[in-house]
Amino acid sequence: MSPQALAALPHALLAEFRNAVVLLDRERITRIIGRIWERDSELGSALARSAALLEYSAIFEAIEDCQSKLAGPASLTGGKGQPSRRWGRIRAGAQSAWRLGPRTSRA
């Protein structure tokens, strides 16, 4: 699961995948991995293995690494050397979701 392989994906697909991972939406993650596999079977297989092992933090970190390399440091810092408030909210939300674990439905 290399940053280069992720970077080759269309921006909208990568953003949609990132959002699904942050929300820990297993169904969406699985559907999107299927779409990724159609474009790059090696990447899709690696992502499917990680998802099957519930390694969502590793997937998230790979996406973030890819996006930070593509956009450069200004995208995460708001161009001022300090993390933007939006980035802080996104990261805090993702960390909360990881602490809570996968969503379960209640009847």
Short mmCIF file of C-alpha atoms in Angstrom, two decimals:
data_model
loop_
_atom_site.label_atom_id
_atom_site.label_comp_id
_atom_site.label_asym_id
_atom_site.label_seq_id
_atom_site.Cartn_x
_atom_site.Cartn_y
_atom_site.Cartn_z
CA MET A 1 0.00 0.00 0.00
CA SER A 2 2.36 2.65 -1.28
CA PRO A 3 1.69 6.40 -1.27
CA GLN A 4 2.51 6.40 -5.00
CA ALA A 5 -0.22 3.85 -5.76
CA LEU A 6 -2.74 5.81 -3.69
CA ALA A 7 -1.64 9.04 -5.38
CA ALA A 8 -2.48 7.53 -8.77
CA LEU A 9 -6.14 7.26 -7.77
CA PRO A 10 -8.57 10.01 -8.78
CA HIS A 11 -8.74 12.69 -6.10
CA ALA A 12 -12.50 12.27 -5.61
CA LEU A 13 -12.15 8.50 -5.10
CA LEU A 14 -9.33 8.95 -2.59
CA ALA A 15 -11.31 11.61 -0.71
CA GLU A 16 -14.38 9.36 -0.61
CA PHE A 17 -12.24 6.47 0.64
CA ARG A 18 -10.65 8.64 3.33
CA ASN A 19 -14.06 9.77 4.53
CA ALA A 20 -15.33 6.18 4.75
CA VAL A 21 -12.24 5.18 6.74
CA VAL A 22 -12.62 8.12 9.14
CA LEU A 23 -16.25 7.15 9.72
CA LEU A 24 -15.31 3.45 10.00
CA ASP A 25 -18.10 2.65 7.56
CA ARG A 26 -17.23 -0.95 6.68
CA GLU A 27 -19.78 -1.27 3.88
CA ARG A 28 -18.57 1.88 2.12
CA ILE A 29 -14.94 0.92 2.68
CA THR A 30 -15.58 -2.48 1.06
CA ARG A 31 -17.41 -0.94 -1.91
CA ILE A 32 -14.70 1.64 -2.48
CA ILE A 33 -11.94 -0.96 -2.21
CA GLY A 34 -13.78 -2.85 -4.96
CA ARG A 35 -13.67 0.26 -7.15
CA ILE A 36 -9.97 0.72 -6.35
CA TRP A 37 -9.30 -2.94 -7.18
CA GLU A 38 -10.84 -2.39 -10.64
CA ARG A 39 -8.20 0.31 -11.28
CA ASP A 40 -5.25 -1.33 -9.49
CA SER A 41 -5.69 -4.95 -8.43
CA GLU A 42 -2.47 -5.00 -6.39
CA LEU A 43 -3.45 -1.92 -4.36
CA GLY A 44 -7.03 -3.16 -4.04
CA SER A 45 -5.83 -6.51 -2.72
CA ALA A 46 -3.52 -4.87 -0.19
CA LEU A 47 -6.32 -2.59 1.02
CA ALA A 48 -8.75 -5.52 1.22
CA ARG A 49 -6.27 -7.47 3.38
CA SER A 50 -5.79 -4.49 5.70
CA ALA A 51 -9.54 -3.91 5.95
CA ALA A 52 -10.18 -7.61 6.67
CA LEU A 53 -7.71 -7.34 9.56
CA LEU A 54 -9.43 -4.12 10.73
CA GLU A 55 -6.21 -2.16 10.15
CA TYR A 56 -8.09 1.07 9.50
CA SER A 57 -5.49 3.23 11.21
CA ALA A 58 -2.82 1.91 8.81
CA ILE A 59 -5.09 2.67 5.85
CA PHE A 60 -5.81 6.16 7.20
CA GLU A 61 -2.12 6.87 7.75
CA ALA A 62 -1.28 5.72 4.21
CA ILE A 63 -3.95 8.04 2.78
CA GLU A 64 -2.75 10.95 4.91
CA ASP A 65 0.87 10.29 3.92
CA CYS A 66 -0.14 10.25 0.27
CA GLN A 67 -2.18 13.45 0.54
CA SER A 68 0.46 15.33 2.51
CA LYS A 69 3.12 14.45 -0.07
CA LEU A 70 0.87 15.52 -2.93
CA ALA A 71 -0.25 18.79 -1.39
CA GLY A 72 2.86 19.76 0.55
CA PRO A 73 3.04 21.12 4.08
CA ALA A 74 0.90 24.21 3.46
CA SER A 75 -2.24 22.11 2.98
CA LEU A 76 -2.11 20.80 6.55
CA THR A 77 -0.92 24.02 8.13
CA GLY A 78 -3.18 26.51 6.39
CA GLY A 79 0.00 27.99 4.88
CA LYS A 80 1.07 29.47 8.24
CA GLY A 81 3.22 26.74 9.76
CA GLN A 82 0.54 25.77 12.29
CA PRO A 83 -2.03 23.01 11.78
CA SER A 84 -5.28 24.44 10.53
CA ARG A 85 -8.37 24.24 12.74
CA ARG A 86 -10.07 22.08 10.14
CA TRP A 87 -7.20 19.57 10.20
CA GLY A 88 -7.36 19.48 13.99
CA ARG A 89 -11.11 18.73 13.92
CA ILE A 90 -10.68 16.01 11.30
CA ARG A 91 -7.83 14.38 13.21
CA ALA A 92 -9.71 14.61 16.53
CA GLY A 93 -12.79 13.06 14.94
CA ALA A 94 -10.77 10.21 13.49
CA GLN A 95 -9.05 9.53 16.81
CA SER A 96 -12.42 9.47 18.59
CA ALA A 97 -13.77 7.01 16.04
CA TRP A 98 -10.73 4.76 16.53
CA ARG A 99 -11.18 4.77 20.31
CA LEU A 100 -14.84 3.85 19.95
CA GLY A 101 -14.10 1.04 17.51
CA PRO A 102 -16.37 -0.19 14.74
CA ARG A 103 -19.98 0.90 14.77
CA THR A 104 -22.50 -1.69 15.75
CA SER A 105 -26.18 -1.51 15.06
CA ARG A 106 -28.57 -1.75 17.95
CA ALA A 107 -32.00 -3.24 17.54
#
